[in-house]
mmCIF file of C-alpha atoms in Angstrom:
data_model
loop_
_atom_site.group_PDB
_atom_site.id
_atom_site.type_symbol
_atom_site.label_atom_id
_atom_site.label_comp_id
_atom_site.label_asym_id
_atom_site.label_seq_id
_atom_site.Cartn_x
_atom_site.Cartn_y
_atom_site.Cartn_z
ATOM 1 C CA MET A 21 -105.544 -72.916 15.337
ATOM 2 C CA LEU A 22 -108.061 -71.050 13.215
ATOM 3 C CA THR A 23 -105.366 -69.682 10.976
ATOM 4 C CA ARG A 24 -107.531 -68.604 8.063
ATOM 5 C CA ARG A 25 -108.068 -65.058 6.886
ATOM 6 C CA ARG A 26 -105.181 -63.417 5.187
ATOM 7 C CA LEU A 27 -105.675 -60.590 2.761
ATOM 8 C CA THR A 28 -103.050 -58.051 1.893
ATOM 9 C CA ALA A 29 -100.290 -59.859 3.731
ATOM 10 C CA THR A 30 -100.608 -62.724 1.285
ATOM 11 C CA LEU A 31 -100.518 -60.491 -1.727
ATOM 12 C CA ALA A 32 -96.807 -60.656 -2.369
ATOM 13 C CA ARG A 33 -96.618 -64.376 -1.768
ATOM 14 C CA LEU A 34 -99.546 -65.142 -4.031
ATOM 15 C CA ALA A 35 -98.221 -62.943 -6.754
ATOM 16 C CA ALA A 36 -94.827 -64.590 -6.435
ATOM 17 C CA ALA A 37 -96.377 -68.044 -6.547
ATOM 18 C CA ALA A 38 -98.299 -67.113 -9.663
ATOM 19 C CA THR A 39 -95.164 -65.778 -11.275
ATOM 20 C CA ILE A 40 -93.246 -68.929 -10.484
ATOM 21 C CA ALA A 41 -96.039 -71.174 -11.668
ATOM 22 C CA GLY A 42 -96.530 -69.094 -14.760
ATOM 23 C CA SER A 43 -92.828 -69.308 -15.605
ATOM 24 C CA LEU A 44 -93.042 -73.083 -15.562
ATOM 25 C CA VAL A 45 -96.391 -73.784 -17.197
ATOM 26 C CA LEU A 46 -98.692 -71.322 -18.952
ATOM 27 C CA PRO A 47 -101.530 -71.313 -18.209
ATOM 28 C CA VAL A 48 -101.291 -72.753 -14.670
ATOM 29 C CA ALA A 49 -102.099 -76.414 -15.043
ATOM 30 C CA SER A 50 -105.037 -78.043 -13.352
ATOM 31 C CA ALA A 51 -103.774 -80.358 -10.633
ATOM 32 C CA SER A 52 -105.503 -83.576 -11.622
ATOM 33 C CA ALA A 53 -106.129 -85.403 -14.864
ATOM 34 C CA GLN A 54 -109.409 -87.208 -15.486
ATOM 35 C CA ASN A 55 -108.200 -90.506 -14.039
ATOM 36 C CA GLU A 56 -106.526 -88.985 -10.996
ATOM 37 C CA PRO A 57 -108.045 -88.051 -7.619
ATOM 38 C CA LEU A 58 -109.376 -84.548 -7.239
ATOM 39 C CA LYS A 59 -107.037 -82.607 -4.995
ATOM 40 C CA ILE A 60 -108.572 -80.244 -2.436
ATOM 41 C CA GLY A 61 -106.496 -78.030 -0.138
ATOM 42 C CA TYR A 62 -108.085 -77.390 3.250
ATOM 43 C CA SER A 63 -106.999 -75.824 6.531
ATOM 44 C CA ASP A 64 -107.982 -74.937 10.063
ATOM 45 C CA TRP A 65 -111.475 -73.523 10.114
ATOM 46 C CA PRO A 66 -114.482 -75.428 11.508
ATOM 47 C CA GLY A 67 -116.446 -75.275 8.268
ATOM 48 C CA TRP A 68 -113.507 -76.794 6.414
ATOM 49 C CA VAL A 69 -112.274 -79.178 9.068
ATOM 50 C CA ALA A 70 -115.774 -80.669 8.801
ATOM 51 C CA TRP A 71 -114.681 -82.338 5.544
ATOM 52 C CA GLU A 72 -112.791 -84.656 7.874
ATOM 53 C CA ILE A 73 -116.052 -86.355 8.815
ATOM 54 C CA GLY A 74 -116.665 -87.459 5.222
ATOM 55 C CA ILE A 75 -113.047 -88.528 4.871
ATOM 56 C CA GLN A 76 -112.982 -90.650 8.000
ATOM 57 C CA LYS A 77 -116.367 -92.239 7.439
ATOM 58 C CA GLY A 78 -115.566 -93.256 3.871
ATOM 59 C CA TRP A 79 -118.382 -91.243 2.337
ATOM 60 C CA PHE A 80 -116.349 -90.169 -0.683
ATOM 61 C CA GLU A 81 -115.672 -93.785 -1.580
ATOM 62 C CA GLU A 82 -119.380 -94.532 -1.160
ATOM 63 C CA ALA A 83 -120.144 -91.647 -3.513
ATOM 64 C CA ASP A 84 -117.684 -93.086 -6.036
ATOM 65 C CA VAL A 85 -115.531 -89.992 -6.189
ATOM 66 C CA ASP A 86 -111.779 -90.175 -5.659
ATOM 67 C CA VAL A 87 -110.567 -87.168 -3.650
ATOM 68 C CA ASP A 88 -107.300 -86.371 -1.935
ATOM 69 C CA PHE A 89 -107.718 -83.782 0.815
ATOM 70 C CA LEU A 90 -104.391 -82.060 1.466
ATOM 71 C CA TRP A 91 -103.914 -80.324 4.820
ATOM 72 C CA PHE A 92 -102.124 -76.966 4.821
ATOM 73 C CA ASP A 93 -101.721 -73.793 6.783
ATOM 74 C CA TYR A 94 -104.236 -71.392 5.307
ATOM 75 C CA VAL A 95 -101.845 -69.210 3.315
ATOM 76 C CA ALA A 96 -99.993 -72.294 2.090
ATOM 77 C CA SER A 97 -103.272 -73.748 0.814
ATOM 78 C CA MET A 98 -103.824 -70.693 -1.368
ATOM 79 C CA ASP A 99 -100.209 -70.809 -2.514
ATOM 80 C CA ALA A 100 -100.750 -74.436 -3.548
ATOM 81 C CA TYR A 101 -103.862 -73.463 -5.474
ATOM 82 C CA VAL A 102 -102.122 -70.622 -7.294
ATOM 83 C CA ALA A 103 -99.232 -72.943 -8.153
ATOM 84 C CA GLY A 104 -101.660 -75.515 -9.622
ATOM 85 C CA ARG A 105 -100.890 -78.201 -7.037
ATOM 86 C CA VAL A 106 -104.534 -78.607 -6.039
ATOM 87 C CA ASP A 107 -107.766 -78.438 -8.018
ATOM 88 C CA ALA A 108 -109.659 -76.555 -5.337
ATOM 89 C CA VAL A 109 -109.096 -74.802 -2.058
ATOM 90 C CA ALA A 110 -111.166 -73.938 0.976
ATOM 91 C CA MET A 111 -111.005 -70.180 1.545
ATOM 92 C CA THR A 112 -113.152 -67.156 2.291
ATOM 93 C CA ASN A 113 -115.092 -65.449 -0.461
ATOM 94 C CA GLY A 114 -112.883 -62.389 0.058
ATOM 95 C CA ASP A 115 -109.665 -64.339 -0.276
ATOM 96 C CA ALA A 116 -111.005 -65.995 -3.421
ATOM 97 C CA LEU A 117 -110.971 -62.498 -4.892
ATOM 98 C CA VAL A 118 -107.463 -61.859 -3.558
ATOM 99 C CA THR A 119 -106.096 -65.038 -5.140
ATOM 100 C CA GLY A 120 -107.885 -64.154 -8.351
ATOM 101 C CA GLY A 121 -106.753 -60.561 -8.364
ATOM 102 C CA THR A 122 -103.156 -61.413 -7.621
ATOM 103 C CA GLY A 123 -102.630 -65.005 -8.737
ATOM 104 C CA LYS A 124 -105.165 -67.450 -10.157
ATOM 105 C CA PRO A 125 -108.941 -67.018 -10.487
ATOM 106 C CA SER A 126 -111.308 -69.604 -9.073
ATOM 107 C CA VAL A 127 -115.007 -70.389 -9.074
ATOM 108 C CA THR A 128 -116.937 -70.874 -5.847
ATOM 109 C CA ILE A 129 -119.272 -73.847 -6.214
ATOM 110 C CA LEU A 130 -120.172 -74.445 -2.557
ATOM 111 C CA ILE A 131 -120.793 -72.258 0.516
ATOM 112 C CA ASN A 132 -119.815 -74.147 3.647
ATOM 113 C CA ASP A 133 -120.652 -71.600 6.347
ATOM 114 C CA TYR A 134 -120.398 -68.039 7.529
ATOM 115 C CA SER A 135 -118.573 -66.668 10.547
ATOM 116 C CA ASN A 136 -121.069 -66.399 13.381
ATOM 117 C CA GLY A 137 -119.178 -64.663 16.156
ATOM 118 C CA ASN A 138 -115.594 -65.895 15.918
ATOM 119 C CA ASP A 139 -114.572 -62.464 14.590
ATOM 120 C CA MET A 140 -114.899 -59.713 17.214
ATOM 121 C CA LEU A 141 -114.428 -56.037 18.012
ATOM 122 C CA VAL A 142 -113.211 -56.219 21.621
ATOM 123 C CA VAL A 143 -113.226 -53.066 23.738
ATOM 124 C CA LYS A 144 -111.868 -52.013 27.096
ATOM 125 C CA PRO A 145 -114.392 -51.676 29.956
ATOM 126 C CA GLU A 146 -114.670 -47.891 29.702
ATOM 127 C CA VAL A 147 -116.067 -48.126 26.165
ATOM 128 C CA LYS A 148 -119.788 -48.742 26.449
ATOM 129 C CA THR A 149 -120.914 -48.578 22.819
ATOM 130 C CA VAL A 150 -119.399 -48.805 19.354
ATOM 131 C CA ALA A 151 -120.300 -45.146 18.855
ATOM 132 C CA GLY A 152 -118.238 -44.460 21.972
ATOM 133 C CA LEU A 153 -115.117 -45.340 19.988
ATOM 134 C CA LYS A 154 -115.257 -42.012 18.171
ATOM 135 C CA GLY A 155 -111.846 -40.325 18.455
ATOM 136 C CA LYS A 156 -110.228 -43.421 19.946
ATOM 137 C CA LYS A 157 -107.656 -45.918 18.671
ATOM 138 C CA ILE A 158 -108.458 -49.414 17.404
ATOM 139 C CA GLY A 159 -105.769 -52.041 16.948
ATOM 140 C CA ALA A 160 -106.332 -54.159 13.847
ATOM 141 C CA GLU A 161 -104.266 -55.670 11.082
ATOM 142 C CA LEU A 162 -104.993 -53.311 8.226
ATOM 143 C CA GLY A 163 -106.472 -54.947 5.156
ATOM 144 C CA PHE A 164 -107.494 -58.068 7.058
ATOM 145 C CA VAL A 165 -110.994 -59.195 7.856
ATOM 146 C CA GLY A 166 -110.702 -57.809 11.394
ATOM 147 C CA HIS A 167 -110.222 -54.387 9.834
ATOM 148 C CA LEU A 168 -113.208 -55.001 7.579
ATOM 149 C CA LEU A 169 -115.317 -56.107 10.536
ATOM 150 C CA ALA A 170 -114.364 -53.049 12.597
ATOM 151 C CA ILE A 171 -115.233 -50.646 9.784
ATOM 152 C CA THR A 172 -118.554 -52.414 9.327
ATOM 153 C CA GLY A 173 -119.313 -52.111 13.029
ATOM 154 C CA LEU A 174 -118.452 -48.418 13.003
ATOM 155 C CA GLU A 175 -120.660 -47.777 9.991
ATOM 156 C CA MET A 176 -123.572 -49.649 11.555
ATOM 157 C CA ALA A 177 -123.141 -47.384 14.600
ATOM 158 C CA GLY A 178 -123.258 -44.257 12.437
ATOM 159 C CA LEU A 179 -119.503 -43.632 12.340
ATOM 160 C CA SER A 180 -116.905 -44.038 9.631
ATOM 161 C CA ALA A 181 -113.300 -45.220 9.534
ATOM 162 C CA ASP A 182 -112.256 -41.567 9.681
ATOM 163 C CA ASP A 183 -113.885 -41.161 13.088
ATOM 164 C CA VAL A 184 -111.271 -43.413 14.733
ATOM 165 C CA GLU A 185 -107.546 -44.004 14.446
ATOM 166 C CA PHE A 186 -106.609 -47.480 13.311
ATOM 167 C CA VAL A 187 -103.319 -48.778 14.638
ATOM 168 C CA ASP A 188 -101.825 -51.440 12.382
ATOM 169 C CA THR A 189 -101.410 -54.433 14.669
ATOM 170 C CA PRO A 190 -100.529 -58.027 13.757
ATOM 171 C CA THR A 191 -103.565 -60.109 14.639
ATOM 172 C CA ASP A 192 -101.625 -62.437 16.909
ATOM 173 C CA GLN A 193 -100.530 -59.402 18.946
ATOM 174 C CA THR A 194 -103.937 -57.783 19.374
ATOM 175 C CA ALA A 195 -104.528 -59.240 22.843
ATOM 176 C CA SER A 196 -101.255 -57.889 24.211
ATOM 177 C CA VAL A 197 -101.769 -54.519 22.531
ATOM 178 C CA LEU A 198 -105.197 -54.201 24.135
ATOM 179 C CA ALA A 199 -103.673 -55.034 27.505
ATOM 180 C CA ASN A 200 -100.538 -52.926 27.220
ATOM 181 C CA GLY A 201 -100.949 -50.528 24.335
ATOM 182 C CA ASP A 202 -102.619 -47.215 23.799
ATOM 183 C CA VAL A 203 -105.747 -48.518 22.145
ATOM 184 C CA SER A 204 -109.338 -48.684 23.304
ATOM 185 C CA ALA A 205 -110.313 -51.660 21.189
ATOM 186 C CA ILE A 206 -108.964 -54.357 18.925
ATOM 187 C CA ALA A 207 -110.461 -56.357 16.072
ATOM 188 C CA ALA A 208 -109.454 -59.984 15.596
ATOM 189 C CA TRP A 209 -110.719 -63.510 15.063
ATOM 190 C CA GLN A 210 -110.493 -66.514 17.315
ATOM 191 C CA PRO A 211 -108.410 -67.516 19.163
ATOM 192 C CA ASN A 212 -106.916 -63.987 19.286
ATOM 193 C CA SER A 213 -110.248 -62.332 20.039
ATOM 194 C CA GLY A 214 -110.843 -64.759 22.893
ATOM 195 C CA GLU A 215 -107.371 -64.054 24.237
ATOM 196 C CA ALA A 216 -108.119 -60.316 24.156
ATOM 197 C CA LEU A 217 -111.265 -60.876 26.217
ATOM 198 C CA LYS A 218 -109.147 -62.596 28.831
ATOM 199 C CA ALA A 219 -106.258 -60.110 28.669
ATOM 200 C CA VAL A 220 -108.164 -57.146 30.115
ATOM 201 C CA GLU A 221 -110.564 -57.565 33.016
ATOM 202 C CA GLY A 222 -113.988 -56.354 31.978
ATOM 203 C CA ALA A 223 -113.187 -56.363 28.246
ATOM 204 C CA ARG A 224 -116.089 -57.388 26.063
ATOM 205 C CA ALA A 225 -117.049 -57.901 22.444
ATOM 206 C CA LEU A 226 -119.269 -55.009 21.376
ATOM 207 C CA PHE A 227 -119.565 -56.155 17.783
ATOM 208 C CA THR A 228 -118.959 -59.560 16.191
ATOM 209 C CA SER A 229 -119.472 -61.293 12.882
ATOM 210 C CA ALA A 230 -122.754 -62.572 14.328
ATOM 211 C CA ASP A 231 -123.961 -58.951 14.132
ATOM 212 C CA ALA A 232 -123.220 -58.899 10.393
ATOM 213 C CA PRO A 233 -123.964 -62.464 9.278
ATOM 214 C CA GLY A 234 -122.584 -63.030 5.815
ATOM 215 C CA ILE A 235 -119.726 -60.560 6.036
ATOM 216 C CA ILE A 236 -117.389 -63.573 5.791
ATOM 217 C CA TYR A 237 -118.445 -66.686 3.866
ATOM 218 C CA ASP A 238 -116.282 -69.793 3.823
ATOM 219 C CA VAL A 239 -116.403 -71.623 0.530
ATOM 220 C CA LEU A 240 -114.995 -74.293 -1.749
ATOM 221 C CA ALA A 241 -113.338 -72.566 -4.699
ATOM 222 C CA VAL A 242 -112.474 -74.705 -7.732
ATOM 223 C CA SER A 243 -110.193 -74.024 -10.661
ATOM 224 C CA PRO A 244 -112.188 -73.180 -13.797
ATOM 225 C CA GLU A 245 -110.321 -75.890 -15.717
ATOM 226 C CA SER A 246 -111.213 -78.630 -13.263
ATOM 227 C CA LEU A 247 -114.804 -77.459 -12.981
ATOM 228 C CA GLU A 248 -115.218 -77.611 -16.736
ATOM 229 C CA SER A 249 -113.655 -81.048 -17.182
ATOM 230 C CA ARG A 250 -114.963 -82.811 -14.060
ATOM 231 C CA ARG A 251 -118.370 -81.381 -13.230
ATOM 232 C CA ASP A 252 -119.828 -84.806 -12.379
ATOM 233 C CA ASP A 253 -117.105 -85.439 -9.814
ATOM 234 C CA TRP A 254 -117.602 -82.020 -8.234
ATOM 235 C CA MET A 255 -121.321 -82.724 -8.027
ATOM 236 C CA LYS A 256 -120.488 -85.866 -6.025
ATOM 237 C CA VAL A 257 -118.275 -83.800 -3.704
ATOM 238 C CA ILE A 258 -121.235 -81.504 -3.066
ATOM 239 C CA GLY A 259 -123.369 -84.546 -2.307
ATOM 240 C CA VAL A 260 -120.878 -85.718 0.319
ATOM 241 C CA TRP A 261 -120.770 -82.261 1.860
ATOM 242 C CA TYR A 262 -124.513 -82.280 2.458
ATOM 243 C CA ARG A 263 -124.270 -85.736 3.991
ATOM 244 C CA ILE A 264 -121.753 -84.161 6.391
ATOM 245 C CA VAL A 265 -124.071 -81.225 7.076
ATOM 246 C CA GLU A 266 -126.989 -83.561 7.791
ATOM 247 C CA TYR A 267 -124.766 -85.454 10.200
ATOM 248 C CA LEU A 268 -123.662 -82.262 11.960
ATOM 249 C CA LYS A 269 -127.202 -80.977 12.354
ATOM 250 C CA ASP A 270 -128.193 -84.073 14.346
ATOM 251 C CA GLU A 271 -127.432 -83.279 17.993
ATOM 252 C CA ASP A 272 -126.982 -86.979 18.697
ATOM 253 C CA ASN A 273 -123.835 -86.895 16.544
ATOM 254 C CA MET A 274 -122.238 -83.822 18.099
ATOM 255 C CA ASP A 275 -119.896 -85.609 20.487
ATOM 256 C CA ASP A 276 -118.554 -87.794 17.695
ATOM 257 C CA ALA A 277 -118.299 -84.830 15.328
ATOM 258 C CA LEU A 278 -116.425 -82.675 17.838
ATOM 259 C CA ALA A 279 -114.043 -85.543 18.549
ATOM 260 C CA ILE A 280 -113.234 -85.837 14.830
ATOM 261 C CA LEU A 281 -112.826 -82.084 14.325
ATOM 262 C CA ALA A 282 -110.768 -81.545 17.471
ATOM 263 C CA ALA A 283 -108.442 -84.438 16.673
ATOM 264 C CA ARG A 284 -107.677 -82.920 13.263
ATOM 265 C CA VAL A 285 -106.270 -79.781 14.943
ATOM 266 C CA ASN A 286 -104.847 -81.484 18.036
ATOM 267 C CA VAL A 287 -107.053 -79.961 20.701
ATOM 268 C CA THR A 288 -109.716 -81.423 22.961
ATOM 269 C CA PRO A 289 -113.401 -81.447 21.947
ATOM 270 C CA ARG A 290 -114.101 -79.129 24.879
ATOM 271 C CA GLU A 291 -111.538 -76.637 23.571
ATOM 272 C CA TYR A 292 -112.900 -76.890 20.056
ATOM 273 C CA GLU A 293 -116.602 -76.499 20.816
ATOM 274 C CA PRO A 294 -116.638 -72.656 21.190
ATOM 275 C CA PHE A 295 -114.937 -72.230 17.822
ATOM 276 C CA PHE A 296 -117.470 -74.519 16.203
ATOM 277 C CA GLU A 297 -120.308 -72.540 17.778
ATOM 278 C CA GLY A 298 -118.886 -69.373 16.226
ATOM 279 C CA THR A 299 -119.287 -70.869 12.771
ATOM 280 C CA TYR A 300 -122.711 -71.289 11.193
ATOM 281 C CA ILE A 301 -122.824 -74.336 8.949
ATOM 282 C CA LEU A 302 -125.460 -73.752 6.279
ATOM 283 C CA THR A 303 -128.034 -76.374 5.374
ATOM 284 C CA LEU A 304 -128.796 -76.896 1.707
ATOM 285 C CA ASP A 305 -131.917 -74.723 1.872
ATOM 286 C CA GLU A 306 -130.073 -71.982 3.749
ATOM 287 C CA ALA A 307 -127.196 -72.073 1.291
ATOM 288 C CA MET A 308 -129.561 -71.797 -1.653
ATOM 289 C CA GLU A 309 -131.024 -68.653 -0.110
ATOM 290 C CA ARG A 310 -127.487 -67.225 0.102
ATOM 291 C CA TRP A 311 -126.999 -67.961 -3.572
ATOM 292 C CA GLU A 312 -129.826 -65.622 -4.537
ATOM 293 C CA GLU A 313 -128.420 -62.470 -6.065
ATOM 294 C CA GLY A 314 -128.740 -59.393 -3.886
ATOM 295 C CA ASP A 315 -126.881 -56.393 -2.556
ATOM 296 C CA GLY A 316 -126.820 -57.260 1.140
ATOM 297 C CA LEU A 317 -124.629 -59.603 3.156
ATOM 298 C CA GLY A 318 -127.401 -62.200 3.100
ATOM 299 C CA SER A 319 -126.386 -62.914 -0.487
ATOM 300 C CA ILE A 320 -122.932 -64.204 -1.326
ATOM 301 C CA TYR A 321 -123.074 -61.850 -4.314
ATOM 302 C CA GLY A 322 -123.653 -58.852 -2.069
ATOM 303 C CA SER A 323 -121.053 -59.995 0.453
ATOM 304 C CA THR A 324 -118.430 -60.581 -2.207
ATOM 305 C CA ALA A 325 -119.124 -57.206 -3.800
ATOM 306 C CA TYR A 326 -118.712 -55.640 -0.347
ATOM 307 C CA VAL A 327 -115.305 -57.278 0.147
ATOM 308 C CA ASN A 328 -114.378 -56.432 -3.446
ATOM 309 C CA ALA A 329 -114.814 -52.723 -2.689
ATOM 310 C CA PHE A 330 -112.834 -53.095 0.541
ATOM 311 C CA ASN A 331 -109.978 -54.823 -1.301
ATOM 312 C CA VAL A 332 -109.766 -51.994 -3.827
ATOM 313 C CA GLU A 333 -109.885 -49.381 -1.076
ATOM 314 C CA GLN A 334 -107.070 -51.152 0.760
ATOM 315 C CA GLY A 335 -104.973 -51.453 -2.395
ATOM 316 C CA VAL A 336 -105.087 -55.255 -2.641
ATOM 317 C CA TYR A 337 -105.779 -54.774 -6.343
ATOM 318 C CA ASP A 338 -106.402 -51.704 -8.457
ATOM 319 C CA LYS A 339 -109.867 -52.156 -9.922
ATOM 320 C CA PRO A 340 -113.001 -54.046 -8.834
ATOM 321 C CA LEU A 341 -113.136 -57.618 -10.100
ATOM 322 C CA ASP A 342 -116.119 -59.152 -11.875
ATOM 323 C CA VAL A 343 -117.706 -60.837 -8.865
ATOM 324 C CA SER A 344 -120.098 -62.923 -10.951
ATOM 325 C CA ALA A 345 -117.150 -64.668 -12.621
ATOM 326 C CA TYR A 346 -116.103 -66.022 -9.218
ATOM 327 C CA LEU A 347 -119.492 -67.462 -8.267
ATOM 328 C CA ASP A 348 -121.254 -70.392 -9.917
ATOM 329 C CA PRO A 349 -124.359 -71.790 -8.199
ATOM 330 C CA SER A 350 -125.230 -74.156 -11.055
ATOM 331 C CA LEU A 351 -124.009 -77.352 -9.393
ATOM 332 C CA MET A 352 -125.743 -76.441 -6.162
ATOM 333 C CA GLU A 353 -128.941 -75.700 -8.046
ATOM 334 C CA ALA A 354 -128.756 -79.044 -9.829
ATOM 335 C CA PHE A 355 -128.071 -80.859 -6.577
ATOM 336 C CA ALA A 356 -130.976 -79.105 -4.845
ATOM 337 C CA GLU A 357 -133.316 -80.249 -7.613
ATOM 338 C CA MET A 358 -132.141 -83.839 -7.165
ATOM 339 C CA ASP A 359 -132.407 -83.761 -3.381
#
C-alpha cells in the first residue's frame, strides 16, 4: 500500500506514454466529452482514498455531477493521464511537474492534504542527531521524495547533501539495507519507513515530513482542456470533496471512515489508522491559506518551486518549469466565497 511518489523512475515511462499518445492523437485528447462522466484516476494514498467516501455515500450523484473514479497503481494513474485516458489524476505537486515536464501538463485545482509524518529519515541507534550524519552514508532512492526529504533535513540541520554519501537504494529495500547494509540512515515513506523502524532495534525517525509540513502536497490535477470546457462540473467535484473533509473532521465518523478507506486497500482499519494519521487533510480555510503565494513550504507555490529546483538538479528535466501555469486556485476561491 501507499504506492505513490515516483519521480525520476517514471520519467522514461511517462515520456514513452506521451510519445505513444502523441503518435495517435495530437494534441492528447481530453478523456471525456461534455455528456460523458468525468474520469479521475486515483491510487493508494489516504488523501486520495478519501474520495471513496463520496463515492460510496452517493454524494456525487447528489451534487449532480457524473464522475467515474478509476483505481490504479500510482505510476499507472499518471500513465493514464498522459495517455489521455482520464481527465484528472491524483498526484503530488512534484509529480505534477514531472508529468508536465516529460509528458502532459496539468493544472492543480484542489489540494487534498500534505504528508504529515509518513515520510521519514530513519537512523540507526548510534546516530543521535541529523547533524551527526555528517560523513556517513544514507540509503535513499535518488530523485525520489525520500531523497528530497533527506536533503531538506540535512539543510535544516546546517549540513548539505555534500556532507553525506547517498547510496542509491530502491525504496522497498531501504529497511533491509538499514539492517544489513553499510548505511547509517535511510529515507523512505510508509510502509517502508515503518518497516525500517522495526528492522533495527533502537532505530528511530530523526526527521519526518511533519518537520517540514508542505514539502509534499497531494492534489487533484486536471487537464487544461477539461478544466476549460467543464469548469462547472469541476466546481461540483470540489464541493463533494469538502463534504468529505467535513465528514472526516467529525470524530464521530472516524470508525466508519477508516472502515471505508481500509476496505479500498484491503487492510484492516487498525492497520490503516497510522497511515491516515501521517496525512494531514486540509480544511477549506487551511487549503486557502496554502493557496496564498509565498516562497516557503506553507504555500503550494513555494513548495512546488522547491520541488521544481530539485527536479532540475536531479536531471528530471533540463530547465525550471513555469510553476504558476500548473496551479489554479480560481475554482477554490469561487467555492470559498459560496461556502
